[in-house]
């Protein structure tokens, strides 16, 4: 197969915490790297306000001038209070997002050598995301079985040698600093993610870049945030993900505050469907 490259961006948080300079540089970077596709894995806004969505819409439109772009909502893009627990209609909580980004909450992008599907994990205050921790309300994600079953069918119908990429919002590996999983009931989610046939999962939410694997079989790219809300005051980062016949490569590009540009940083390599073959990373156990 011909190698494919994906520019993976997440958690722009347009609104008061957004770093507009970084967003503008990202628009330039996309034109320099000329990826085959761009994935934006949620949290385009801070408070799901019209002005924030308008700036996000401009950003996505400029990205689409460079490469086909897949975008999904994150928990900050959901007006869950308009339909708590889905009592007044499931799609009502996504009305502003749908207005600016179209009617499909789980788009699929098919290109030569690449099938990029998405699954909805950002539901706000919903039954599937409830935990015993009150701080998780509207923050934790939920990956329903119906979503992973749907994605598995998409990948099963894809050409055998095509790169199969799944984009979701919530992080599926525990953050190095937060030590938190983004998904409620994450053990079940891991089993079902493995069963989809994906080569790599792209996600965000944790506000710290990372790369790793689920059970040493499924590669994961976690992109950072381009806002003032990065973990521990770390530099923001996006990821370049390259997939060839044998491996998935995840390369971090971190923001250099002094030079006002992104600089290439750590690179991780994972054998497709097998254990990691490149830079190793210490596993982080999620905290209770």
Tab-separated table of C-alpha atoms in Angstrom:
chain	number	residue	atom	x	y	z
A	1	UNK	CA	0.000	0.000	0.000
A	2	UNK	CA	0.995	3.602	-0.540
A	3	UNK	CA	1.824	5.270	2.820
A	4	UNK	CA	-0.765	7.767	4.024
A	5	UNK	CA	-0.188	10.749	6.307
A	6	UNK	CA	-2.792	12.309	8.613
A	7	UNK	CA	-2.480	15.637	10.419
A	8	UNK	CA	-4.149	15.020	13.795
A	9	UNK	CA	-5.366	18.108	15.685
A	10	UNK	CA	-7.601	18.315	18.750
A	11	UNK	CA	-8.983	20.575	21.487
A	12	UNK	CA	-8.645	24.005	19.900
A	13	UNK	CA	-11.177	25.472	22.375
A	14	UNK	CA	-12.000	28.571	20.365
A	15	UNK	CA	-13.153	31.117	22.926
A	16	UNK	CA	-11.239	32.690	25.817
A	17	UNK	CA	-8.611	29.906	26.269
A	18	UNK	CA	-7.731	29.473	22.563
A	19	UNK	CA	-4.236	30.310	21.342
A	20	UNK	CA	-5.104	32.064	18.077
A	21	UNK	CA	-1.472	32.354	17.045
A	22	UNK	CA	-1.120	28.580	17.197
A	23	UNK	CA	-4.312	28.140	15.185
A	24	UNK	CA	-2.969	30.451	12.488
A	25	UNK	CA	0.357	28.616	12.389
A	26	UNK	CA	-1.499	25.290	12.153
A	27	UNK	CA	-3.268	26.585	9.061
A	28	UNK	CA	0.150	27.325	7.556
A	29	UNK	CA	1.625	23.998	8.703
A	30	UNK	CA	-1.123	22.058	6.950
A	31	UNK	CA	-0.121	23.679	3.688
A	32	UNK	CA	3.549	22.848	4.268
A	33	UNK	CA	3.136	19.165	5.152
A	34	UNK	CA	0.354	18.525	2.625
A	35	UNK	CA	-1.101	15.501	4.469
A	36	UNK	CA	-3.430	13.086	2.711
A	37	UNK	CA	-6.111	13.882	5.294
A	38	UNK	CA	-6.724	15.966	8.404
A	39	UNK	CA	-8.542	14.778	11.533
A	40	UNK	CA	-9.882	17.193	14.168
A	41	UNK	CA	-10.954	15.127	17.165
A	42	UNK	CA	-13.347	17.449	18.980
A	43	UNK	CA	-13.573	20.369	21.412
A	44	UNK	CA	-13.492	23.018	18.747
A	45	UNK	CA	-15.161	25.443	21.177
A	46	UNK	CA	-15.015	26.302	24.862
A	47	UNK	CA	-18.673	27.031	25.609
A	48	UNK	CA	-20.499	25.986	22.406
A	49	UNK	CA	-21.300	29.616	21.596
A	50	UNK	CA	-22.077	30.908	18.118
A	51	UNK	CA	-18.994	33.131	17.946
A	52	UNK	CA	-16.739	30.228	18.931
A	53	UNK	CA	-18.313	27.939	16.340
A	54	UNK	CA	-17.924	30.650	13.697
A	55	UNK	CA	-14.162	30.881	14.318
A	56	UNK	CA	-13.931	27.072	14.340
A	57	UNK	CA	-15.825	26.948	11.053
A	58	UNK	CA	-13.280	29.290	9.477
A	59	UNK	CA	-10.434	27.103	10.763
A	60	UNK	CA	-11.985	23.914	9.375
A	61	UNK	CA	-12.713	25.574	6.025
A	62	UNK	CA	-9.053	26.612	5.706
A	63	UNK	CA	-7.906	23.111	6.604
A	64	UNK	CA	-10.189	21.691	3.915
A	65	UNK	CA	-8.461	23.887	1.364
A	66	UNK	CA	-5.336	21.819	2.053
A	67	UNK	CA	-6.693	18.263	2.439
A	68	UNK	CA	-9.929	16.338	3.040
A	69	UNK	CA	-10.814	17.005	6.670
A	70	UNK	CA	-12.873	14.960	9.122
A	71	UNK	CA	-14.207	16.771	12.180
A	72	UNK	CA	-16.214	15.483	15.157
A	73	UNK	CA	-17.666	17.120	18.289
A	74	UNK	CA	-16.102	16.972	21.739
A	75	UNK	CA	-17.761	17.387	25.123
A	76	UNK	CA	-17.280	21.192	25.039
A	77	UNK	CA	-19.213	21.348	21.767
A	78	UNK	CA	-22.316	19.723	23.297
A	79	UNK	CA	-25.156	21.751	24.844
A	80	UNK	CA	-26.150	18.814	27.013
A	81	UNK	CA	-28.248	21.003	29.339
A	82	UNK	CA	-30.767	21.396	26.516
A	83	UNK	CA	-31.480	17.673	26.695
A	84	UNK	CA	-30.136	16.129	29.929
A	85	UNK	CA	-30.105	12.341	29.695
A	86	UNK	CA	-31.663	12.725	26.230
A	87	UNK	CA	-35.064	13.593	27.670
A	88	UNK	CA	-35.951	16.200	25.015
A	89	UNK	CA	-34.411	14.641	21.934
A	90	UNK	CA	-30.882	13.351	21.436
A	91	UNK	CA	-29.841	15.689	18.603
A	92	UNK	CA	-31.077	18.832	20.341
A	93	UNK	CA	-27.860	19.068	22.338
A	94	UNK	CA	-25.843	19.226	19.087
A	95	UNK	CA	-27.932	21.883	17.305
A	96	UNK	CA	-25.210	24.538	17.089
A	97	UNK	CA	-22.544	22.040	16.060
A	98	UNK	CA	-24.836	20.623	13.357
A	99	UNK	CA	-25.609	24.125	12.118
A	100	UNK	CA	-21.939	24.831	11.430
A	101	UNK	CA	-20.587	21.397	10.460
A	102	UNK	CA	-23.487	19.631	8.804
A	103	UNK	CA	-25.942	16.871	9.743
A	104	UNK	CA	-23.482	13.998	10.234
A	105	UNK	CA	-22.114	13.596	13.778
A	106	UNK	CA	-20.051	10.537	12.770
A	107	UNK	CA	-18.641	11.215	9.299
A	108	UNK	CA	-16.553	8.784	7.269
A	109	UNK	CA	-13.767	9.792	4.888
A	110	UNK	CA	-12.672	7.361	2.176
A	111	UNK	CA	-9.582	8.041	0.069
A	112	UNK	CA	-7.253	5.772	-1.929
A	113	UNK	CA	-5.488	3.626	0.684
A	114	UNK	CA	-7.408	5.135	3.612
A	115	UNK	CA	-10.742	4.644	5.354
A	116	UNK	CA	-11.211	7.071	8.252
A	117	UNK	CA	-14.343	6.500	10.321
A	118	UNK	CA	-15.526	8.258	13.466
A	119	UNK	CA	-17.566	7.367	16.526
A	120	UNK	CA	-19.452	9.654	18.884
A	121	UNK	CA	-18.239	9.625	22.501
A	122	UNK	CA	-19.272	13.178	23.501
A	123	UNK	CA	-22.835	13.008	24.834
A	124	UNK	CA	-22.614	15.350	27.822
A	125	UNK	CA	-24.792	14.347	30.758
A	126	UNK	CA	-26.001	10.912	29.640
A	127	UNK	CA	-26.695	7.518	31.181
A	128	UNK	CA	-23.706	5.871	29.558
A	129	UNK	CA	-21.194	8.414	30.883
A	130	UNK	CA	-22.377	8.491	34.498
A	131	UNK	CA	-19.891	7.391	37.162
A	132	UNK	CA	-19.723	7.578	40.952
A	133	UNK	CA	-17.478	10.646	40.687
A	134	UNK	CA	-19.548	13.880	40.476
A	135	UNK	CA	-16.620	15.605	38.763
A	136	UNK	CA	-17.173	13.342	35.749
A	137	UNK	CA	-20.590	14.826	34.933
A	138	UNK	CA	-20.575	16.018	31.296
A	139	UNK	CA	-16.792	15.370	31.125
A	140	UNK	CA	-16.501	11.592	30.781
A	141	UNK	CA	-17.224	10.064	27.409
A	142	UNK	CA	-19.333	7.064	26.463
A	143	UNK	CA	-18.657	4.742	23.529
A	144	UNK	CA	-21.860	2.784	22.868
A	145	UNK	CA	-21.710	-0.742	21.489
A	146	UNK	CA	-23.824	0.389	18.536
A	147	UNK	CA	-21.028	2.790	17.555
A	148	UNK	CA	-18.255	0.196	17.576
A	149	UNK	CA	-20.503	-2.298	15.742
A	150	UNK	CA	-21.169	0.309	13.045
A	151	UNK	CA	-17.462	1.129	12.685
A	152	UNK	CA	-16.572	-2.592	12.476
A	153	UNK	CA	-18.913	-2.929	9.471
A	154	UNK	CA	-17.293	0.060	7.765
A	155	UNK	CA	-13.810	-1.386	8.183
A	156	UNK	CA	-14.932	-4.892	7.175
A	157	UNK	CA	-16.120	-3.472	3.847
A	158	UNK	CA	-12.879	-1.552	3.243
A	159	UNK	CA	-10.136	-2.787	0.884
A	160	UNK	CA	-7.906	-5.246	2.792
A	161	UNK	CA	-4.740	-3.140	2.436
A	162	UNK	CA	-6.374	0.205	3.257
A	163	UNK	CA	-5.318	2.014	6.434
A	164	UNK	CA	-8.250	1.882	8.854
A	165	UNK	CA	-8.390	4.902	11.167
A	166	UNK	CA	-10.967	5.573	13.881
A	167	UNK	CA	-11.442	9.125	15.212
A	168	UNK	CA	-13.120	9.732	18.589
A	169	UNK	CA	-12.875	12.557	21.107
A	170	UNK	CA	-12.161	11.037	24.525
A	171	UNK	CA	-8.731	9.613	25.303
A	172	UNK	CA	-8.592	5.814	25.406
A	173	UNK	CA	-5.288	5.676	27.317
A	174	UNK	CA	-4.717	7.176	30.755
A	175	UNK	CA	-2.936	10.519	30.651
A	176	UNK	CA	0.636	10.649	31.941
A	177	UNK	CA	-0.185	13.584	34.242
A	178	UNK	CA	-3.944	13.262	34.705
A	179	UNK	CA	-3.831	9.463	35.081
A	180	UNK	CA	-7.438	9.515	33.889
A	181	UNK	CA	-9.233	7.646	31.153
A	182	UNK	CA	-11.526	9.774	29.059
A	183	UNK	CA	-14.156	7.060	28.672
A	184	UNK	CA	-16.464	5.622	31.263
A	185	UNK	CA	-16.480	1.785	31.208
A	186	UNK	CA	-13.198	1.899	29.360
A	187	UNK	CA	-12.362	-1.811	29.707
A	188	UNK	CA	-15.426	-2.760	27.690
A	189	UNK	CA	-14.621	0.017	25.224
A	190	UNK	CA	-11.085	-1.343	24.760
A	191	UNK	CA	-12.371	-4.817	23.889
A	192	UNK	CA	-14.794	-3.417	21.353
A	193	UNK	CA	-12.230	-1.036	19.843
A	194	UNK	CA	-9.914	-3.975	19.242
A	195	UNK	CA	-12.747	-5.817	17.521
A	196	UNK	CA	-13.403	-2.997	15.025
A	197	UNK	CA	-10.335	-3.875	12.959
A	198	UNK	CA	-8.872	-0.372	13.238
A	199	UNK	CA	-5.145	0.158	12.720
A	200	UNK	CA	-5.053	3.302	14.863
A	201	UNK	CA	-7.370	5.381	17.059
A	202	UNK	CA	-7.035	9.186	16.993
A	203	UNK	CA	-8.365	11.051	20.033
A	204	UNK	CA	-7.793	14.054	22.300
A	205	UNK	CA	-9.570	15.397	25.401
A	206	UNK	CA	-6.724	14.898	27.907
A	207	UNK	CA	-4.849	18.071	26.818
A	208	UNK	CA	-1.535	16.220	26.718
A	209	UNK	CA	-0.071	14.593	23.624
A	210	UNK	CA	0.707	10.877	23.789
A	211	UNK	CA	1.152	7.740	21.732
A	212	UNK	CA	0.680	4.152	22.835
A	213	UNK	CA	-1.233	0.954	22.283
A	214	UNK	CA	-4.262	-0.895	23.581
A	215	UNK	CA	-3.163	-4.378	24.646
A	216	UNK	CA	-0.049	-4.036	22.449
A	217	UNK	CA	-2.222	-4.422	19.354
A	218	UNK	CA	-4.036	-1.189	18.523
A	219	UNK	CA	-2.023	2.018	18.041
A	220	UNK	CA	-3.309	5.224	19.642
A	221	UNK	CA	-2.529	8.861	18.805
A	222	UNK	CA	-3.607	11.429	21.421
A	223	UNK	CA	-3.244	15.024	20.288
A	224	UNK	CA	-2.752	17.897	22.731
A	225	UNK	CA	-4.622	21.185	23.072
A	226	UNK	CA	-3.999	24.505	21.320
A	227	UNK	CA	-5.158	26.599	24.222
A	228	UNK	CA	-3.994	27.884	27.592
A	229	UNK	CA	-5.336	24.707	29.250
A	230	UNK	CA	-2.461	22.298	28.550
A	231	UNK	CA	-1.517	19.816	31.272
A	232	UNK	CA	1.139	21.107	33.662
A	233	UNK	CA	1.826	24.128	31.482
A	234	UNK	CA	3.426	21.887	28.855
A	235	UNK	CA	3.820	23.142	25.282
A	236	UNK	CA	0.871	22.438	23.020
A	237	UNK	CA	1.270	19.755	20.371
A	238	UNK	CA	-0.315	18.198	17.334
A	239	UNK	CA	0.521	14.812	15.818
A	240	UNK	CA	1.485	13.638	12.367
A	241	UNK	CA	0.346	10.043	11.876
A	242	UNK	CA	1.837	8.012	9.037
A	243	UNK	CA	0.641	4.537	8.139
A	244	UNK	CA	2.459	2.222	5.764
A	245	UNK	CA	2.174	-1.469	4.991
A	246	UNK	CA	3.861	-2.601	8.199
A	247	UNK	CA	3.645	0.154	10.804
A	248	UNK	CA	1.885	3.155	12.296
A	249	UNK	CA	4.116	6.140	13.074
A	250	UNK	CA	3.040	8.895	15.495
A	251	UNK	CA	5.169	12.036	15.515
A	252	UNK	CA	4.621	14.865	18.026
A	253	UNK	CA	5.097	18.475	16.931
A	254	UNK	CA	5.356	20.762	19.967
A	255	UNK	CA	4.877	24.514	20.145
A	256	UNK	CA	8.098	26.497	20.543
A	257	UNK	CA	7.013	29.608	22.459
A	258	UNK	CA	10.190	31.568	21.751
A	259	UNK	CA	10.327	30.887	18.011
A	260	UNK	CA	6.538	30.902	17.643
A	261	UNK	CA	6.463	27.741	15.587
A	262	UNK	CA	5.926	24.014	15.932
A	263	UNK	CA	9.025	21.829	16.208
A	264	UNK	CA	9.226	18.121	15.428
A	265	UNK	CA	9.681	16.092	18.616
A	266	UNK	CA	9.227	12.456	19.723
A	267	UNK	CA	8.358	9.766	17.185
A	268	UNK	CA	6.760	6.409	18.036
A	269	UNK	CA	6.444	3.394	15.740
A	270	UNK	CA	3.950	0.566	16.165
A	271	UNK	CA	3.714	-2.569	14.064
A	272	UNK	CA	0.250	-2.765	12.535
A	273	UNK	CA	-1.761	-5.134	14.708
A	274	UNK	CA	1.279	-6.148	16.765
A	275	UNK	CA	3.527	-4.857	19.548
A	276	UNK	CA	5.429	-1.584	19.385
A	277	UNK	CA	8.612	-1.635	17.342
A	278	UNK	CA	9.998	1.863	17.957
A	279	UNK	CA	10.355	4.173	20.942
A	280	UNK	CA	9.048	2.555	24.104
A	281	UNK	CA	6.795	4.285	26.586
A	282	UNK	CA	6.061	3.448	30.225
A	283	UNK	CA	2.488	2.336	30.720
A	284	UNK	CA	0.358	4.647	32.839
A	285	UNK	CA	-2.166	3.003	35.104
A	286	UNK	CA	-5.448	4.936	35.454
A	287	UNK	CA	-6.111	6.178	38.927
A	288	UNK	CA	-9.276	5.015	40.690
